[in-house]
Coordinates of C-alpha atoms in Angstrom, one line a residue:
X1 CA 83.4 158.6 168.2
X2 CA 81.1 161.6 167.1
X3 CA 80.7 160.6 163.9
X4 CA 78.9 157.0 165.4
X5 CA 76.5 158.3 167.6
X6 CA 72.8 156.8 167.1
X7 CA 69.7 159.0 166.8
X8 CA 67.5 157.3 170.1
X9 CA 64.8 156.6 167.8
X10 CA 65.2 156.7 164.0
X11 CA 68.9 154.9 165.0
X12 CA 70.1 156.6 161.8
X13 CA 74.2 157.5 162.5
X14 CA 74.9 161.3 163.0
X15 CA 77.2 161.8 159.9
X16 CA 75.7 160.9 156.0
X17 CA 78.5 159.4 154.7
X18 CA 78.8 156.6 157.4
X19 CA 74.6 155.9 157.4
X20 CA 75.6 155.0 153.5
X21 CA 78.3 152.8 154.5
X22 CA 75.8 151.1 157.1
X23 CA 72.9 150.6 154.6
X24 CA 75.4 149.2 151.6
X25 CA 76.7 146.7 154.4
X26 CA 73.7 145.6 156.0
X27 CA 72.0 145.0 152.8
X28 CA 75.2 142.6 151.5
X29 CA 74.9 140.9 155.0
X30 CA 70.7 140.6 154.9
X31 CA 70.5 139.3 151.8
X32 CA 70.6 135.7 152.1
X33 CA 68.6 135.9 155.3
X34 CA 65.9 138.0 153.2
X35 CA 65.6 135.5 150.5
X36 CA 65.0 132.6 152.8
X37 CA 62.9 134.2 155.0
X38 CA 60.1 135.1 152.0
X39 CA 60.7 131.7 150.3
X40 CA 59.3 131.0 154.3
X41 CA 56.5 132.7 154.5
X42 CA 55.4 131.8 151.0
X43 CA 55.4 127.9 152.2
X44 CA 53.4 129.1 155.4
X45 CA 51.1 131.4 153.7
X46 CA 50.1 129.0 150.8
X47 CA 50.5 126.4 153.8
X48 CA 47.1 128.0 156.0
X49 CA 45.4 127.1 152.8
X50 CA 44.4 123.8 153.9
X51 CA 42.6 125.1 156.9
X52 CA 40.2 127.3 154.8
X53 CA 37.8 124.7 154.1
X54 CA 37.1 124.2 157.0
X55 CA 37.5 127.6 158.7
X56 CA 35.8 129.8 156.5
X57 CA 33.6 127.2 154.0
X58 CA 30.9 130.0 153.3
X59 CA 34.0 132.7 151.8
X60 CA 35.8 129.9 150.7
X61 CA 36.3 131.2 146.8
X62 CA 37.1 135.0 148.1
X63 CA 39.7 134.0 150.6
X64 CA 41.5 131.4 148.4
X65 CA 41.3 134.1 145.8
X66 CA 43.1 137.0 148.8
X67 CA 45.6 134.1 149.5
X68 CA 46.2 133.6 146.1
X69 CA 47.3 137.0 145.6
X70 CA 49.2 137.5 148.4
X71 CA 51.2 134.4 147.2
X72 CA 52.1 136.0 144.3
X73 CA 53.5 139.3 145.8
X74 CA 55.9 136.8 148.1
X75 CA 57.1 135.3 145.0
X76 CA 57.7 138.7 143.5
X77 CA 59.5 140.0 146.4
X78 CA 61.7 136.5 145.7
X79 CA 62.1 137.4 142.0
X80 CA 63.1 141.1 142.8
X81 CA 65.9 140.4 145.3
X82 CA 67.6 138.7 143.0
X83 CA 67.2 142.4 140.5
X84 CA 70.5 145.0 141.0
X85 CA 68.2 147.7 141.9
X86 CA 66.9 145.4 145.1
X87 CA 69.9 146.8 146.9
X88 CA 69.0 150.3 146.9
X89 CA 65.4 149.7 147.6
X90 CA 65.4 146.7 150.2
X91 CA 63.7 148.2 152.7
X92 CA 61.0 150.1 150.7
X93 CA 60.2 146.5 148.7
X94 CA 60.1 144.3 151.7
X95 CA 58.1 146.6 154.0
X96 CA 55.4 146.3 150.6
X97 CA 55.8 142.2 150.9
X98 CA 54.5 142.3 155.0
X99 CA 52.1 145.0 154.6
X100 CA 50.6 143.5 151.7
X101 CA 50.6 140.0 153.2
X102 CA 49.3 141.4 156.3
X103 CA 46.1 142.9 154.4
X104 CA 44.9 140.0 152.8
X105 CA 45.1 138.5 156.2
X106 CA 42.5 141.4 157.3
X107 CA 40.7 140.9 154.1
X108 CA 40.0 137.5 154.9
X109 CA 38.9 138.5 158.7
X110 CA 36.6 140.3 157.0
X111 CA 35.3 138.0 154.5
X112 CA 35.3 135.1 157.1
X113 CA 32.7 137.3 159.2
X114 CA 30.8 135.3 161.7
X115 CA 32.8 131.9 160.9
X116 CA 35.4 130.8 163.6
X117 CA 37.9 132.1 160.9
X118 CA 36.6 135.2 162.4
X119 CA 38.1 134.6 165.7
X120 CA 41.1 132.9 164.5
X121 CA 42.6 134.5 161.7
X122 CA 44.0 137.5 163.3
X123 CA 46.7 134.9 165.2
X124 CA 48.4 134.9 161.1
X125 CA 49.0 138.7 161.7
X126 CA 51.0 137.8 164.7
X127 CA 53.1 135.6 162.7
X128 CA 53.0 138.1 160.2
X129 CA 55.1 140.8 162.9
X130 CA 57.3 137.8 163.9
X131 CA 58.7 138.2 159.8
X132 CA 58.0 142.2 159.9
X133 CA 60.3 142.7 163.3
X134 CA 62.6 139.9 162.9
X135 CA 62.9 138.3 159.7
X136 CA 62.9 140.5 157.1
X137 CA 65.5 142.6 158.5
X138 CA 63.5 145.7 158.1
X139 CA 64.7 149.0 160.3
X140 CA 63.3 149.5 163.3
X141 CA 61.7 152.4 162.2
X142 CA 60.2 151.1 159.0
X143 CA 58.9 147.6 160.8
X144 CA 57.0 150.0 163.3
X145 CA 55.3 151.6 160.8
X146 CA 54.7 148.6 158.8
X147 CA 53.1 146.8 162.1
X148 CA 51.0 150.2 163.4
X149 CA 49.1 150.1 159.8
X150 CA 48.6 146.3 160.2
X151 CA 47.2 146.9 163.6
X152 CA 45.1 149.8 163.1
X153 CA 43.7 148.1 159.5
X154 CA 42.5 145.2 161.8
X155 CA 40.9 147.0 163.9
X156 CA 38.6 149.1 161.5
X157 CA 37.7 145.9 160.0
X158 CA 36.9 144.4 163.1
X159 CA 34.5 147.3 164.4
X160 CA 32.8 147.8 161.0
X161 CA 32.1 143.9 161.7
X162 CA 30.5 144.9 165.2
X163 CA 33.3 142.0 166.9
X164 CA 32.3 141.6 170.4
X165 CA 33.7 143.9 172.7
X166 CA 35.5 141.2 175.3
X167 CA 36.8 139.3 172.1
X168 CA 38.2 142.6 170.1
X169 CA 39.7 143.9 173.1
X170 CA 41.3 140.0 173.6
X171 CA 42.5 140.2 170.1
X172 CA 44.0 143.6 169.8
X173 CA 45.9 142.7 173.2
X174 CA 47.5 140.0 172.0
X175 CA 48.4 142.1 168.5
X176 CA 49.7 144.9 169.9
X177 CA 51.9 142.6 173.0
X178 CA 53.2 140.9 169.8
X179 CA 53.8 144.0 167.9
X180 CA 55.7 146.1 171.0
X181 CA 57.6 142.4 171.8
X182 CA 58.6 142.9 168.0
X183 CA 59.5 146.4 168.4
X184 CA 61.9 145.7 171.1
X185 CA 63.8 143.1 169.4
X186 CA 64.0 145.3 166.4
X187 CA 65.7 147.9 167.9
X188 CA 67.9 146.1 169.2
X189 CA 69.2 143.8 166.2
X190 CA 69.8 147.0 164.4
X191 CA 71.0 148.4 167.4
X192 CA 73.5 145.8 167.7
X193 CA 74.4 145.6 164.1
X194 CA 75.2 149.3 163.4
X195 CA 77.2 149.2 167.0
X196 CA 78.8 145.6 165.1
X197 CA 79.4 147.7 162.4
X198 CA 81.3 150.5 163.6
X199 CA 83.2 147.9 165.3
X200 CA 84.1 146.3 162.3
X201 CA 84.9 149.6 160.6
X202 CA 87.3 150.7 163.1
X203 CA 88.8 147.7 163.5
X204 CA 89.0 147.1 160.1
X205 CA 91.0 150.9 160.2
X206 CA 93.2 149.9 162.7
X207 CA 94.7 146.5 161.2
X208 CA 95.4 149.1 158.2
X209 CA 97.7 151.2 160.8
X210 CA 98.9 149.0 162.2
X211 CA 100.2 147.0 158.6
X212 CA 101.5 150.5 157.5
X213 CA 103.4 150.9 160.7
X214 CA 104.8 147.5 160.2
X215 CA 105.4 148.0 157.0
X216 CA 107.3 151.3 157.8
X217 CA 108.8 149.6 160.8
X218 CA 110.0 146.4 158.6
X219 CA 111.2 149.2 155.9
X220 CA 113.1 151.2 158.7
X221 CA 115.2 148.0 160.0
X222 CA 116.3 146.7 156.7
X223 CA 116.8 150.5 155.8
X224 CA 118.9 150.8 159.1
X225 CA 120.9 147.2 158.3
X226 CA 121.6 148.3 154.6
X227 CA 123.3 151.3 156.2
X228 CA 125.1 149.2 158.4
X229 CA 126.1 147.0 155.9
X230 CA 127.3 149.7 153.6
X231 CA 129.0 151.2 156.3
X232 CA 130.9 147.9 157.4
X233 CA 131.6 147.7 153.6
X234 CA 132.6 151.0 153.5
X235 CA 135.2 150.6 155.8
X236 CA 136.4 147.2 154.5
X237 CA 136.0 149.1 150.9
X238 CA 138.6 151.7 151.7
X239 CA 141.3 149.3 153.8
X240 CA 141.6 147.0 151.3
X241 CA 142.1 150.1 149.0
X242 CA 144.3 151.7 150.8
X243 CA 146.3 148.2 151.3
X244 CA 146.3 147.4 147.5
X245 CA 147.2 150.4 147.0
X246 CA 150.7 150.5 147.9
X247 CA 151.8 147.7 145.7
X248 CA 149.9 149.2 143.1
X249 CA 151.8 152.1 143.5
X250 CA 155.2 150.1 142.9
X251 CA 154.0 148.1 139.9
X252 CA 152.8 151.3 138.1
X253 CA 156.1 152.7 139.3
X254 CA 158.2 149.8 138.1
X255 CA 156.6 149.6 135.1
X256 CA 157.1 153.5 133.7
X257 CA 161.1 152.7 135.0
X258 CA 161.0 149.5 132.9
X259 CA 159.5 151.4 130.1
X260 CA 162.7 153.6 130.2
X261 CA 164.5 150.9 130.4
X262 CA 163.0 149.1 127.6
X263 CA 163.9 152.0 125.1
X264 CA 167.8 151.9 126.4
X265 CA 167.5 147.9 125.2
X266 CA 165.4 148.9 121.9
X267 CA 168.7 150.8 120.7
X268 CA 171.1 148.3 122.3
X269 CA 169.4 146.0 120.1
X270 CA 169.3 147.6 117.0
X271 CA 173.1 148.4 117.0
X272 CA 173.4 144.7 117.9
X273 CA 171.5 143.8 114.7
X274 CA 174.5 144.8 113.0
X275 CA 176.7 142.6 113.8
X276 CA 174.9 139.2 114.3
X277 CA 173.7 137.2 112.2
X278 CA 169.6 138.1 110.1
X279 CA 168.0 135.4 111.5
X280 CA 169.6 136.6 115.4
X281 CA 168.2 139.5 115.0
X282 CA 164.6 139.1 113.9
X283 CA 164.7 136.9 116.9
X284 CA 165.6 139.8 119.2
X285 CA 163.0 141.7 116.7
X286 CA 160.3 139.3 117.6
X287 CA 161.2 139.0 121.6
X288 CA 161.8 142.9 122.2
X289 CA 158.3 143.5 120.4
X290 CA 156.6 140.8 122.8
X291 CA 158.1 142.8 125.8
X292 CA 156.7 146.1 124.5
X293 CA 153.8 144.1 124.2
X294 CA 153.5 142.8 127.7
X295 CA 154.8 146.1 128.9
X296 CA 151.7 148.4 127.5
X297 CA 149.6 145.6 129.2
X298 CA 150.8 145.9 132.5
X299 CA 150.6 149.4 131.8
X300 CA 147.4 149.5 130.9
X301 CA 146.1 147.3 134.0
X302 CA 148.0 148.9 136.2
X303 CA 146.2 152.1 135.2
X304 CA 142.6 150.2 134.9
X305 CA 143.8 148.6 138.7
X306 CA 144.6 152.0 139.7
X307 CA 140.9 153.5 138.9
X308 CA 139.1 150.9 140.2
X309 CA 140.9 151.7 143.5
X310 CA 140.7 155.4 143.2
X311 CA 136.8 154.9 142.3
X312 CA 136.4 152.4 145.4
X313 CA 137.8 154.8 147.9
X314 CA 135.1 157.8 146.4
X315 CA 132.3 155.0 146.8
X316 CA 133.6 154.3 150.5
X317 CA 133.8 158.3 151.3
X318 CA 131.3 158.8 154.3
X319 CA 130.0 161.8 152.6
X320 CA 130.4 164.9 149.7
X321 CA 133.1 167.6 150.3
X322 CA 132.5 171.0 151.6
X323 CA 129.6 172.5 149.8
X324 CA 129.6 176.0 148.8
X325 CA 127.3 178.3 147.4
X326 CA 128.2 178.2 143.2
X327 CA 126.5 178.9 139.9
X328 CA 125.0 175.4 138.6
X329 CA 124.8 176.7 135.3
X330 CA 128.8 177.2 135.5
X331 CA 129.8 174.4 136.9
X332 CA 127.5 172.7 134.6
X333 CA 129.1 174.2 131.3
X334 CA 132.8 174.1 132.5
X335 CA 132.7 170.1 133.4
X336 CA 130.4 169.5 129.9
X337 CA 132.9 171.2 128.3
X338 CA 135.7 169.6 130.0
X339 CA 134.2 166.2 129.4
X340 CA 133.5 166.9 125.8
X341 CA 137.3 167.8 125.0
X342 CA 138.6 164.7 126.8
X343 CA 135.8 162.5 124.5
X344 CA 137.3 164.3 121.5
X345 CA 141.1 163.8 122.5
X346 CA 140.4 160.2 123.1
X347 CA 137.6 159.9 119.7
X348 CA 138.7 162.2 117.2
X349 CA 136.9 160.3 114.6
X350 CA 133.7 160.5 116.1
X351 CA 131.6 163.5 115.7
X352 CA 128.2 164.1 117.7
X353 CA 126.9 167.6 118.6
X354 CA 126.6 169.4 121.9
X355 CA 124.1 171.7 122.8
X356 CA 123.8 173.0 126.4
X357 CA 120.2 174.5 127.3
X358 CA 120.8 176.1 130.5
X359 CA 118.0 178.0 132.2
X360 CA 118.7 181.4 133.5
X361 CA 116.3 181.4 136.5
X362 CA 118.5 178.0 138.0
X363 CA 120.7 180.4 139.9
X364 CA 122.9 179.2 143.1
X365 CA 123.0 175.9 144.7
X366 CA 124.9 174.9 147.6
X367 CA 126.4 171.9 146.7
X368 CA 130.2 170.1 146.9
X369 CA 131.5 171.3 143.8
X370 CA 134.1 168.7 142.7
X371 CA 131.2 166.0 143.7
X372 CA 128.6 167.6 141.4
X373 CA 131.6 168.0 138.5
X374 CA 132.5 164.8 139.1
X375 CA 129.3 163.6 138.3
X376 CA 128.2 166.0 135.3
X377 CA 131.6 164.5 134.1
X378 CA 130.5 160.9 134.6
X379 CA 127.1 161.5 133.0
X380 CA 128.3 163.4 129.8
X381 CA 131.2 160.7 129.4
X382 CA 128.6 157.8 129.6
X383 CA 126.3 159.7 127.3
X384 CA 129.4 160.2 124.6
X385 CA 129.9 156.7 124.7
X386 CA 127.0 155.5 124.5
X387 CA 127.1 157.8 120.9
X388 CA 129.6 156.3 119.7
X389 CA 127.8 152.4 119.9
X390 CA 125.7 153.7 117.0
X391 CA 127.9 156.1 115.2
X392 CA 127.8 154.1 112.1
X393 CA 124.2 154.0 111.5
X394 CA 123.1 155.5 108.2
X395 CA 121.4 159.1 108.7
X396 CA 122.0 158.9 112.4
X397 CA 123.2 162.3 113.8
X398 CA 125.1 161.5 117.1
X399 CA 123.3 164.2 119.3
X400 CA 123.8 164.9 123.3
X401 CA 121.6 167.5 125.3
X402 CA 123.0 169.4 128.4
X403 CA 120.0 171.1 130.1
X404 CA 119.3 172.7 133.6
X405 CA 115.6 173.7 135.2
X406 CA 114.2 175.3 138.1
X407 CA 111.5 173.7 139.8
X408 CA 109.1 175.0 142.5
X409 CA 112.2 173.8 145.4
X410 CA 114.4 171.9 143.2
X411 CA 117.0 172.6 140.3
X412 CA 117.5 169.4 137.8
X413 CA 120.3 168.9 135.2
X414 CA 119.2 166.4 133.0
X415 CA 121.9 164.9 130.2
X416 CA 119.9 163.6 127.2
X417 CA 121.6 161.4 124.1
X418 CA 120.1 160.0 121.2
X419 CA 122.0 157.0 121.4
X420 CA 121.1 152.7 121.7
X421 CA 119.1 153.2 124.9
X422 CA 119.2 151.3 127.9
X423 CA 117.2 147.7 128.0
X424 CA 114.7 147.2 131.2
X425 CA 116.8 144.5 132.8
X426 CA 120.1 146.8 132.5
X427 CA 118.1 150.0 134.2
X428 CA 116.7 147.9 137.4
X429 CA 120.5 147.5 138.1
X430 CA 122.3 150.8 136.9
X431 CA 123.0 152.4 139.9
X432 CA 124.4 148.9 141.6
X433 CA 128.2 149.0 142.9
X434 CA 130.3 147.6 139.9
X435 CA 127.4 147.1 137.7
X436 CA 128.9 147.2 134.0
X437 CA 127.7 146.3 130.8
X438 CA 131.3 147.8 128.6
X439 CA 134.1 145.2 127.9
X440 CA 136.1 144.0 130.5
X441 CA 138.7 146.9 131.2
X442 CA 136.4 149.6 129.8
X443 CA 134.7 150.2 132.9
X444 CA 134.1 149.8 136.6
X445 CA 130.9 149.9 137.5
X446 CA 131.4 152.3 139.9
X447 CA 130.9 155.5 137.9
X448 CA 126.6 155.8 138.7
X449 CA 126.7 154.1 141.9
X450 CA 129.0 156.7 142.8
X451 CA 126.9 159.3 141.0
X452 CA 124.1 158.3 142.8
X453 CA 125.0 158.2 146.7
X454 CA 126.9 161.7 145.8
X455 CA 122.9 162.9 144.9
X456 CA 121.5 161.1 147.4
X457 CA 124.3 162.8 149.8
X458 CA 123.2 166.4 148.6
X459 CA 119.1 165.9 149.5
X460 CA 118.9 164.7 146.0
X461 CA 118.2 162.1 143.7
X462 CA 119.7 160.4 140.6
X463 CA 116.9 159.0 138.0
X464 CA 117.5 157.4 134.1
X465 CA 114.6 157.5 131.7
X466 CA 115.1 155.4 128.4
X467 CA 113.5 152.6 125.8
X468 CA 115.8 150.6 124.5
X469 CA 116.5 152.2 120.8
X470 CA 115.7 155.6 121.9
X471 CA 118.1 157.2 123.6
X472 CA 118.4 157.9 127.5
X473 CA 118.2 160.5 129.8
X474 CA 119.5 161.1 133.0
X475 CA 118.1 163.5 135.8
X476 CA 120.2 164.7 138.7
X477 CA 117.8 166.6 141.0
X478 CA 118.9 168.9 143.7
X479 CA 117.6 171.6 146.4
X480 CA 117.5 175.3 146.3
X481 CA 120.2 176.9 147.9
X482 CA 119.2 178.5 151.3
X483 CA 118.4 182.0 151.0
X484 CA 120.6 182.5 154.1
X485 CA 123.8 181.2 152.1
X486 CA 122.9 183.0 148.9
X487 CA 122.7 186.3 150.8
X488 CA 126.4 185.8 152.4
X489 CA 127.4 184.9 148.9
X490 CA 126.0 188.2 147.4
X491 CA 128.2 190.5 150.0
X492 CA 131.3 188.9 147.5
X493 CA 132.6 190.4 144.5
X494 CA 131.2 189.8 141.3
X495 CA 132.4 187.4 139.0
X496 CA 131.9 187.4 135.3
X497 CA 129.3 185.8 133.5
X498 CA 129.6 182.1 132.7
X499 CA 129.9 181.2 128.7
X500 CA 127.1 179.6 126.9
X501 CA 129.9 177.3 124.9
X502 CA 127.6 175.6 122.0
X503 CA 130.1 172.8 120.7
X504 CA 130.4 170.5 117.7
X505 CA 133.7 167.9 117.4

């Protein structure tokens, strides 16, 4: 990759952004290392201690005093890497901790001066590039630096202190063998751990592909295996419709004969009542009324029995009508209104208003007309009904919202109440096949399901936004028409301008 190419000597990364990443890393994976390291030294340094008195016993004062101090930056450098700012100054604080441990080790070459500390001391700067190179986990370029000052301090100390030529030259050998030994195996541990790094980093990008393509794959099969299922159900959906049907058809059938029927016996047996005995004919009273009864309840089912068919066979339909290019602000109006005036026909005693807020700039859609209706119809019924739940509620003002906008490439129709509102656990499953929460024989449970494959069949969507206690609102969203289709539709004759129908039952 271009982005992880490596300078050849500063080893810095070509792009900013993934040097940052590198630094914040390494430091989280050096730390521990760092703070065991200088807890280390400071046994080792403290440690030499013991050989002063007998290396140096004419300086002994000034280079217990040198080692004393350098003990104390090493337990610094301990304290500080445990301080939040340690992180964005780790290499800056631990190049001080070497450098100035490395120092005192000159210092006390130079205060040793003809004493064998003289000739043995500088073998602690050696150990001192073992912690600077390898250690302390400082950059290549930083523990260079750090050991080049080290180097060069030692040997101005050693000239001033006219060190025999043969044993300078035997001393700065072995320093700067150690030093170039440490500079190799410094560039390569960061070598290898920015390389580990990018490593990481990709691979780390690459188990996230590959999880979102399994996720998308997963999501893909049970997407594919729902359809398949719904299909299958489809199919079974609209046999068994078509089968039950048919005797369906005869019961209803039978029953609006036998309801013919049933009024021929109603006179039969009130002219009978007139010449049998009272208590004969409150019996037939009673037993003709339990028939009328019975009647208006097979009726009744036979209806409810018939819509549940009916809506079965729309929720098994493989797809919407033929779609045509129409005003949504018409169809809109004309199926709130019809909606409205079936509510009131069936409610006469319950009054809500209706206000439809339809925005000019909606325009054509190309949509299956009767499908879109049939759902404005749906939605407005629900919303009525829902009215009515808290009709009796002082002060409350039964109140329903028909409104249409244009988006950027959609048109919505959103159908807002003021009514009960719709509870969490009922809105998870609103759109489910024969989900209901009305009375048994006030509902289906088809009505939304239905609503929403018809949006889902158009490029849309379906959505309900409510608190329980404050109303609901529902959103169908659809596309823009094609300007292609709009511009065949325009070579037609005009029609006259929908009505803006503001009702109030």
């Amino acid at each position: 990759m271009s982005r992880a190419r490596l300078h050849p000597f500063t080893l810095r990364f070509s792009s900013n952004y993934l040097e940052a990443a590198f630094r914040v890393d390494y430091v989280r994976r050096s730390l521990l290392l760092v703070r065991w390291a200088l807890v280390l030294g400071l046994v080792q340094y403290a440690g030499f201690g013991l050989l002063d008195r007998w290396l140096v016993p004419s300086s002994l004062m000034e280079v217990r005093l040198v080692r004393a101090g350098a003990c104390a930056v090493l337990a610094l450098g301990i304290a500080y890497t445990f301080a939040p700012s340690f992180r964005r100054s780790m290499q800056v604080a631990l190049a001080a901790v070497p450098l100035l441990g490395g120092l005192g080790v000159v210092a006390m070459v130079a205060f040793a001066q003809t004493a064998d500390g003289y000739y043995q001391y500088y073998v602690g700067l050696t150990l001192i590039l073992v912690y600077v190179h390898v250690l302390l986990r400082l950059r290549f370029i930083v523990a260079s630096a750090v050991g080049g000052v080290l180097i060069a301090a030692y040997i101005a100390v050693a000239a001033m202190q006219e060190t025999p030529p043969y044993l300078l030259a035997n001393n700065v050998f072995f320093l700067l063998s150690a030093n170039l030994s440490g500079m190799v195996a410094s560039y390569a541990l960061e070598r290898y751990a920015r390389l580990a790094f990018v490593q990481a980093r990709q691979q780390t990008q690459n188990n996230a592909i590959l999880a979102d393509a399994f996720d998308r794959l997963r999501a893909t099969q049970s997407q594919l295996i729902q359809q398949e299922k719904l299909a299958s159900l489809g199919r079974l959906t609209a046999g068994v419709a078509h089968e039950i049907r048919n005797p369906l058809n005869f019961v209803s059938n039978f029953a609006e004969l036998s309801d013919d029927l049933f009024r021929e016996l109603e006179v039969v047996v009130i002219q009978s009542c007139q010449s049998v005995p009272p208590a004969t004919c409150a019996e037939l009273t009673n037993l003709t009324a339990d028939l009328r009864h019975n009647l208006a309840k097979i009726q009744e089912h036979s209806r409810r029995a018939d819509g549940i068919v009916q809506g079965m066979l729309e929720h098994a339909r493989p797809g919407p009508g033929v779609r045509e290019v129409v005003e949504l602000n018409r169809l809109v109006a004309d199926h709130t209104t019809l909606a409205h005036e079936s509510f009131r026909v069936r409610y006469p005693d319950t009054e809500c208003r209706l206000s439809l807020d339809l925005d000019a700039a909606v325009g054509e859609v190309v949509v299956a007309p009767q499908e879109i209706g049939r759902v404005v119809r749906n939605l407005v019924g629900n919303a009525l009904l829902a009215l009515c739940e808290r009709a009796g509620d002082d002060g409350y003002a039964p109140t329903l919202v028909v409104r249409t906008r244009r988006g950027f490439s959609t048109v919505t129709v959103e159908v807002a109440d003021n009514g009960p509102g719709i509870a969490a656990t009922v809105r998870e499953r609103i759109f489910e096949p024969f989900f209901t929460t009305r009375p048994a024989g006030q509902g289906t449970g088809l009505g939304l399901s239905l609503a929403a494959d018809v949006a889902a069949a158009h490029g849309g969507m379906l959505t309900v936004e409510s608190e329980e206690g404050q109303g609901a609102t529902f959103t169908l969203t659809l596309p823009l028409a094609p300007s292609r289709a709009i511009e065949e539709k325009a070579s037609e004759p005009a029609r006259p301008e929908w009505p803006r129908p503001l009702a109030a039952a």
